Coordinates of C-alpha atoms and ligand atoms in Angstrom, one line a residue:
M1 CA 46.6 -45.5 -69.4
D2 CA 48.5 -44.5 -66.1
I3 CA 46.8 -45.7 -62.9
T4 CA 48.1 -44.5 -59.6
I5 CA 47.7 -46.9 -56.7
T6 CA 47.1 -45.8 -53.0
K7 CA 46.8 -48.9 -50.7
T8 CA 44.6 -49.0 -47.6
T9 CA 46.4 -48.6 -44.5
S10 CA 43.7 -50.5 -42.6
P11 CA 42.9 -53.6 -44.6
K12 CA 39.7 -55.3 -43.4
A13 CA 39.6 -58.8 -42.2
K14 CA 38.5 -61.1 -45.1
P15 CA 35.5 -63.4 -44.4
A16 CA 36.7 -66.5 -42.7
D17 CA 33.7 -68.6 -43.7
E18 CA 33.4 -68.2 -47.4
T19 CA 30.2 -70.4 -47.6
G20 CA 28.2 -67.7 -45.8
L21 CA 29.2 -64.8 -48.1
G22 CA 25.8 -64.4 -49.7
F23 CA 25.7 -61.9 -52.5
G24 CA 26.8 -58.1 -52.8
K25 CA 27.1 -57.4 -49.2
I26 CA 30.9 -57.4 -48.6
F27 CA 33.3 -55.3 -50.5
S28 CA 37.1 -55.7 -51.2
D29 CA 39.7 -53.2 -49.8
H30 CA 40.1 -51.0 -52.9
M31 CA 38.2 -49.5 -55.8
F32 CA 39.0 -47.9 -59.1
I33 CA 38.0 -44.4 -59.9
M34 CA 38.4 -42.3 -62.9
E35 CA 36.6 -38.9 -63.7
H36 CA 35.5 -37.2 -67.0
D37 CA 35.2 -33.5 -67.4
K38 CA 34.0 -31.6 -70.5
G39 CA 36.9 -30.6 -72.5
E40 CA 39.2 -32.8 -70.6
G41 CA 38.2 -36.3 -71.2
W42 CA 38.7 -39.2 -68.8
H43 CA 41.5 -38.4 -66.4
D44 CA 42.8 -39.3 -62.9
A45 CA 42.6 -43.0 -63.2
R46 CA 43.5 -44.3 -59.7
I47 CA 43.0 -47.3 -57.3
V48 CA 42.1 -46.2 -53.8
P49 CA 40.8 -47.7 -50.7
F50 CA 37.2 -48.6 -50.9
G51 CA 35.0 -46.1 -49.2
D52 CA 32.2 -43.5 -49.5
I53 CA 32.4 -40.8 -52.2
S54 CA 31.2 -37.3 -51.7
L55 CA 28.7 -35.8 -54.2
S56 CA 26.7 -32.6 -54.3
P57 CA 22.9 -33.2 -53.5
A58 CA 22.4 -31.6 -57.1
A59 CA 24.6 -34.3 -58.8
M60 CA 22.6 -35.0 -61.9
V61 CA 22.5 -38.9 -61.5
L62 CA 20.3 -38.4 -58.2
H63 CA 17.6 -36.4 -60.3
Y64 CA 17.6 -37.7 -63.8
G65 CA 19.1 -41.1 -63.4
Q66 CA 21.9 -40.9 -65.9
E67 CA 23.8 -44.1 -64.9
I68 CA 24.9 -47.3 -66.5
F69 CA 26.6 -50.3 -65.1
E70 CA 28.1 -53.8 -65.8
G71 CA 28.2 -57.1 -63.8
L72 CA 30.8 -59.8 -64.3
K73 CA 32.7 -62.2 -62.1
A74 CA 36.4 -63.4 -61.5
Y75 CA 36.9 -67.1 -60.7
R76 CA 39.8 -68.9 -59.0
T77 CA 40.8 -71.9 -60.8
P78 CA 42.2 -75.2 -59.3
D79 CA 45.7 -74.1 -60.5
D80 CA 45.3 -70.9 -58.6
T81 CA 44.9 -68.5 -61.5
I82 CA 42.3 -66.0 -61.6
R83 CA 40.1 -65.8 -64.7
L84 CA 37.5 -63.6 -66.2
F85 CA 34.7 -64.8 -68.5
R86 CA 34.4 -62.9 -71.6
P87 CA 35.2 -59.5 -70.1
E88 CA 35.6 -57.7 -73.4
E89 CA 32.0 -58.4 -74.2
N90 CA 31.1 -56.5 -70.7
F91 CA 33.1 -53.5 -71.6
K92 CA 31.9 -53.4 -75.2
R93 CA 28.4 -53.4 -73.8
L94 CA 29.2 -50.8 -71.3
N95 CA 30.0 -48.5 -74.3
V96 CA 26.7 -49.5 -76.1
S97 CA 25.0 -48.4 -72.7
A98 CA 27.1 -45.3 -72.8
R99 CA 26.1 -44.1 -76.1
R100 CA 22.4 -44.5 -75.6
S101 CA 22.8 -42.5 -72.4
V102 CA 25.0 -39.8 -73.7
I103 CA 27.9 -40.8 -71.5
P104 CA 31.3 -40.7 -72.8
E105 CA 32.8 -44.1 -73.8
I106 CA 35.9 -45.8 -72.4
P107 CA 38.4 -47.8 -74.5
V108 CA 37.8 -51.4 -73.8
E109 CA 41.6 -52.1 -73.2
D110 CA 41.5 -49.3 -70.6
S111 CA 38.7 -50.9 -68.6
I112 CA 40.4 -54.4 -68.8
Q113 CA 43.6 -52.8 -67.7
A114 CA 41.8 -51.1 -64.8
L115 CA 40.0 -54.2 -63.8
N116 CA 43.2 -56.2 -63.9
E117 CA 45.0 -53.8 -61.8
L118 CA 42.1 -53.8 -59.4
I119 CA 42.0 -57.6 -59.1
K120 CA 45.7 -57.7 -58.6
T121 CA 45.6 -55.2 -55.8
D122 CA 42.8 -57.2 -54.1
V123 CA 43.8 -60.7 -55.2
E124 CA 43.3 -62.2 -51.8
W125 CA 39.7 -61.1 -51.9
V126 CA 38.9 -63.7 -54.7
P127 CA 37.3 -66.6 -52.9
R128 CA 38.8 -70.1 -52.9
T129 CA 35.7 -72.1 -52.0
S130 CA 34.0 -74.0 -54.8
G131 CA 31.2 -72.1 -56.4
A132 CA 32.2 -68.8 -54.8
S133 CA 33.6 -65.8 -57.0
L134 CA 34.4 -62.2 -57.0
Y135 CA 31.5 -60.2 -58.2
I136 CA 32.6 -57.1 -60.3
R137 CA 30.6 -54.0 -60.6
P138 CA 31.7 -51.3 -63.1
F139 CA 29.5 -48.3 -63.3
I140 CA 29.4 -44.8 -64.7
F141 CA 27.2 -41.8 -63.5
A142 CA 26.6 -38.2 -64.0
A143 CA 28.0 -36.0 -61.3
D144 CA 27.6 -32.5 -62.5
P145 CA 25.9 -30.4 -59.7
F146 CA 23.2 -28.9 -62.0
I147 CA 19.5 -29.5 -61.9
G148 CA 18.6 -28.5 -65.5
V149 CA 18.0 -31.2 -67.8
R150 CA 20.9 -32.0 -70.3
P151 CA 23.8 -34.5 -70.5
S152 CA 26.1 -34.1 -67.5
D153 CA 29.5 -32.3 -67.8
K154 CA 31.1 -34.5 -65.3
Y155 CA 31.1 -38.3 -64.8
Y156 CA 32.7 -40.9 -62.6
Y157 CA 33.6 -44.3 -63.6
I158 CA 34.0 -46.7 -60.7
I159 CA 34.8 -50.4 -60.3
F160 CA 34.5 -52.1 -57.0
T161 CA 34.3 -55.7 -56.3
S162 CA 32.4 -58.0 -53.9
P163 CA 33.3 -61.6 -52.8
S164 CA 30.1 -63.7 -53.3
G165 CA 29.1 -67.1 -52.3
A166 CA 27.8 -69.9 -54.6
Y167 CA 24.5 -68.7 -56.1
Y168 CA 23.1 -72.2 -55.5
S169 CA 24.0 -73.5 -52.2
T170 CA 21.6 -76.4 -52.2
G171 CA 21.8 -77.5 -55.8
L172 CA 19.9 -75.9 -58.9
N173 CA 16.5 -75.3 -57.6
P174 CA 13.9 -74.6 -60.2
V175 CA 12.1 -71.3 -59.7
S176 CA 8.4 -70.5 -60.1
I177 CA 7.5 -67.5 -62.4
Y178 CA 4.4 -66.0 -63.6
V179 CA 3.5 -63.9 -66.6
E180 CA 3.4 -60.2 -65.6
E181 CA 0.4 -58.6 -67.4
N182 CA 0.1 -55.2 -65.8
Y183 CA 3.6 -53.8 -66.0
V184 CA 6.4 -53.8 -68.6
R185 CA 10.2 -53.3 -68.1
A186 CA 11.0 -51.7 -71.3
V187 CA 9.8 -50.6 -74.8
K188 CA 11.5 -50.7 -78.2
G189 CA 13.2 -47.3 -78.6
G190 CA 13.7 -47.0 -74.8
M191 CA 16.6 -48.4 -72.8
G192 CA 15.8 -52.1 -72.4
F193 CA 18.8 -53.2 -74.5
I194 CA 21.3 -51.5 -72.1
K195 CA 22.2 -51.9 -68.5
A196 CA 20.9 -48.8 -67.0
G197 CA 19.8 -48.4 -63.3
G198 CA 16.6 -46.9 -64.5
N199 CA 15.5 -50.2 -66.0
Y200 CA 15.8 -51.8 -62.7
A201 CA 13.8 -49.1 -61.0
A202 CA 11.1 -49.7 -63.4
S203 CA 11.2 -53.5 -62.8
L204 CA 11.2 -53.5 -58.9
I205 CA 7.4 -53.5 -58.6
G206 CA 6.9 -56.6 -60.7
Q207 CA 9.6 -58.3 -58.4
Q208 CA 7.7 -57.1 -55.3
E209 CA 4.3 -58.3 -56.5
A210 CA 5.7 -61.7 -57.6
H211 CA 7.2 -62.3 -54.1
A212 CA 3.7 -61.2 -52.7
K213 CA 2.1 -63.8 -54.8
N214 CA 4.9 -66.4 -53.7
Y215 CA 6.4 -66.5 -57.0
E216 CA 10.3 -65.8 -57.4
Q217 CA 10.3 -63.9 -60.7
V218 CA 8.2 -62.4 -63.4
L219 CA 8.0 -63.3 -67.0
W220 CA 8.1 -60.0 -68.8
L221 CA 6.0 -59.4 -72.0
D222 CA 6.6 -57.0 -74.8
G223 CA 5.4 -53.4 -74.0
V224 CA 3.3 -52.8 -77.2
E225 CA 1.2 -56.0 -77.9
R226 CA 1.7 -57.5 -74.3
K227 CA 1.9 -61.0 -76.2
Y228 CA 5.5 -61.7 -76.7
I229 CA 8.0 -62.9 -74.1
E230 CA 11.0 -60.7 -73.4
E231 CA 12.9 -61.8 -70.3
V232 CA 12.6 -63.4 -66.9
G233 CA 13.4 -61.2 -63.9
A234 CA 16.7 -59.7 -65.0
M235 CA 17.7 -62.7 -66.9
N236 CA 17.3 -63.7 -70.6
V237 CA 14.9 -66.7 -71.0
F238 CA 15.0 -69.8 -73.1
F239 CA 12.4 -72.4 -73.9
V240 CA 13.0 -76.0 -75.3
I241 CA 10.0 -76.7 -77.6
D242 CA 9.9 -79.8 -79.7
G243 CA 13.7 -80.2 -79.0
C244 CA 14.4 -76.6 -80.4
V245 CA 16.1 -74.1 -78.1
V246 CA 14.0 -71.1 -78.5
T247 CA 14.8 -67.6 -77.2
P248 CA 13.2 -64.1 -77.9
E249 CA 15.2 -62.3 -80.6
L250 CA 17.0 -59.2 -79.5
S251 CA 14.3 -56.7 -80.5
G252 CA 15.6 -53.6 -79.1
S253 CA 13.8 -53.9 -75.6
I254 CA 15.9 -57.0 -74.5
L255 CA 19.2 -57.1 -72.8
P256 CA 21.8 -58.8 -75.0
G257 CA 23.1 -61.1 -72.2
I258 CA 26.7 -62.5 -72.5
T259 CA 25.4 -65.8 -70.8
R260 CA 22.6 -65.7 -73.5
M261 CA 25.1 -65.4 -76.2
S262 CA 27.2 -68.3 -74.8
V263 CA 24.2 -70.5 -74.4
I264 CA 23.4 -70.0 -78.1
E265 CA 27.0 -70.6 -79.2
L266 CA 27.3 -73.8 -77.0
C267 CA 23.9 -75.1 -78.2
R268 CA 24.8 -74.7 -81.8
K269 CA 28.2 -76.3 -81.2
W270 CA 26.4 -79.3 -79.8
G271 CA 24.3 -79.5 -82.9
L272 CA 21.1 -78.5 -81.2
K273 CA 18.5 -76.4 -83.2
V274 CA 18.5 -72.9 -81.9
A275 CA 15.9 -70.1 -82.9
E276 CA 16.1 -66.5 -82.0
R277 CA 12.6 -65.2 -82.8
R278 CA 9.5 -63.7 -81.5
L279 CA 7.7 -66.1 -79.0
S280 CA 4.3 -65.4 -77.5
A281 CA 3.2 -66.5 -74.1
D282 CA 0.2 -68.3 -75.9
E283 CA 2.7 -70.4 -77.9
V284 CA 4.4 -71.5 -74.8
F285 CA 1.3 -72.8 -73.2
A286 CA 0.1 -74.3 -76.5
A287 CA 3.3 -76.2 -76.6
Y288 CA 2.8 -77.4 -73.1
D289 CA -0.7 -78.6 -74.0
N290 CA 0.8 -80.6 -77.0
G291 CA 3.6 -82.2 -74.8
K292 CA 6.3 -80.2 -76.6
L293 CA 7.6 -78.0 -73.9
S294 CA 10.3 -79.7 -72.1
E295 CA 12.5 -76.9 -70.4
I296 CA 12.5 -73.4 -69.4
F297 CA 15.5 -71.5 -68.0
G298 CA 16.8 -68.1 -67.3
S299 CA 20.4 -67.0 -68.1
G300 CA 22.6 -64.5 -66.6
T301 CA 25.8 -63.8 -65.0
A302 CA 24.7 -64.3 -61.3
A303 CA 22.8 -67.6 -61.7
V304 CA 24.4 -68.7 -64.9
I305 CA 21.4 -70.9 -65.6
S306 CA 18.2 -70.7 -63.6
P307 CA 15.7 -73.5 -64.4
V308 CA 12.1 -72.7 -64.2
G309 CA 9.9 -75.4 -62.4
V310 CA 6.5 -73.5 -62.5
L311 CA 4.9 -71.1 -65.0
S312 CA 1.7 -69.5 -64.2
R313 CA -0.6 -67.0 -66.2
G314 CA -3.8 -65.7 -64.6
E315 CA -5.4 -68.7 -62.9
R316 CA -3.3 -71.2 -64.8
A317 CA -0.2 -72.8 -63.5
I318 CA 2.0 -75.4 -65.3
E319 CA 4.7 -77.5 -64.2
I320 CA 7.7 -77.7 -66.3
N321 CA 9.5 -81.3 -66.7
G322 CA 8.0 -82.4 -63.5
G323 CA 9.3 -79.3 -61.6
K324 CA 13.0 -80.6 -62.1
I325 CA 15.9 -79.3 -64.1
G326 CA 16.1 -80.3 -67.6
E327 CA 18.8 -82.0 -69.5
I328 CA 19.9 -79.1 -71.6
S329 CA 19.7 -76.8 -68.6
Q330 CA 21.9 -79.0 -66.6
R331 CA 24.5 -79.6 -69.4
L332 CA 24.6 -75.9 -70.1
Y333 CA 25.2 -75.2 -66.3
D334 CA 27.8 -77.8 -66.0
T335 CA 29.7 -76.7 -69.1
L336 CA 29.6 -72.9 -68.5
T337 CA 30.5 -73.2 -64.7
G338 CA 33.2 -75.8 -65.7
I339 CA 34.9 -73.4 -68.2
Q340 CA 34.6 -70.5 -65.8
Y341 CA 36.2 -72.3 -62.9
G342 CA 38.8 -74.1 -65.0
R343 CA 37.4 -77.5 -64.4
I344 CA 37.0 -78.3 -68.1
P345 CA 39.1 -77.1 -71.1
D346 CA 38.0 -73.6 -72.4
D347 CA 37.9 -74.6 -76.0
M348 CA 35.7 -71.7 -76.9
G349 CA 38.4 -69.2 -75.8
W350 CA 36.1 -67.6 -73.3
T351 CA 38.1 -66.9 -70.4
R352 CA 41.0 -64.4 -69.7
K353 CA 43.6 -64.8 -67.3
V354 CA 44.2 -62.0 -64.8
E355 CA 48.0 -60.9 -64.8
I356 CA 48.9 -61.0 -61.1
Ligands
PLP401 C1 22.5 -58.2 -67.1 C2 21.3 -58.5 -67.5 C3 21.0 -59.8 -68.2 C4 21.9 -61.0 -68.3 O1 23.1 -60.5 -69.0 P1 24.5 -61.3 -68.7 O2 25.5 -60.5 -69.6 O3 24.1 -62.7 -69.2 O4 24.8 -61.2 -67.2 C5 19.7 -60.1 -68.7 N1 18.7 -59.2 -68.5 C6 18.9 -57.9 -67.8 C7 17.7 -56.9 -67.6 C8 20.1 -57.5 -67.4 O5 20.4 -56.4 -66.7

């Protein structure tokens, strides 16, 4: 793929204090753009200064939400190389999302090339502070100026990056969550298994209500029987019950997280029992009552591992592992971040060096 590069003539000042970066507020100097037109395919791959784009108010994405995205990170290692964590998996999943949303796919090698070129162009934007990283947001949306309902004839594929601070600035603090009984985020046959903006629109009200009740996240149940656990917030969820690491099976309404997959592979490598199966909220509370529930944690690119300290349902609230991070959660966090930041050898072959 040919990519033309136009560098900015007015580079922005890079944040001097990387500890105060926060998440998703600051953007690097450049972005990658490519367009798709009916009959022409993907064309005009280019890296240009990061900036606003112009769209017709009739652009289809604004009306019918035909949009998909990905989220991954680049890490600077102690020997000053830049590494990505399983990026092929993100771009394969982008194509799964594309198929479900009737968006044209992009060869995985082209996405990797585009991302490599973009990071190379903005390499100084990859943070140096421990725990900080360059968050990467690839996304595709329908841009056809037409308000009839059909798949769009025009799409944009954009990748931009955002230097972000450590997710945990004060150590891994366990979060409090509650079982959401009124809303569901997805149903089988719908879009729950892809990363689509619309899924987030559907989940915002749960997050808002959780915050209003002084909880950090919601535990989502399945949309049909409202019994089986699906995800926590926008993360996959794991339970350690009687020494076995249990996570909901990929049923069609759950997002197949790359962190989830990595957690399962690591646990199996360590000789732990792992089960991907249906798991009801009742079973989790019963396991707690029997003294068999030792850990709960979420998994996702942003937080990596997010321990759960309190789980509540209706009037009942239980404290998990005394409200402290569990042994398996801590080991997973240390191993995954160790591999990502090049502090420990990547014997799983998960990281990919960015060619600068
Ligand atoms: C992105 C996402 C996850 C986590 O996926 P990772 O690949 O591990 O980052 C989990 N659930 C939802 C709904 C998501 O959008």
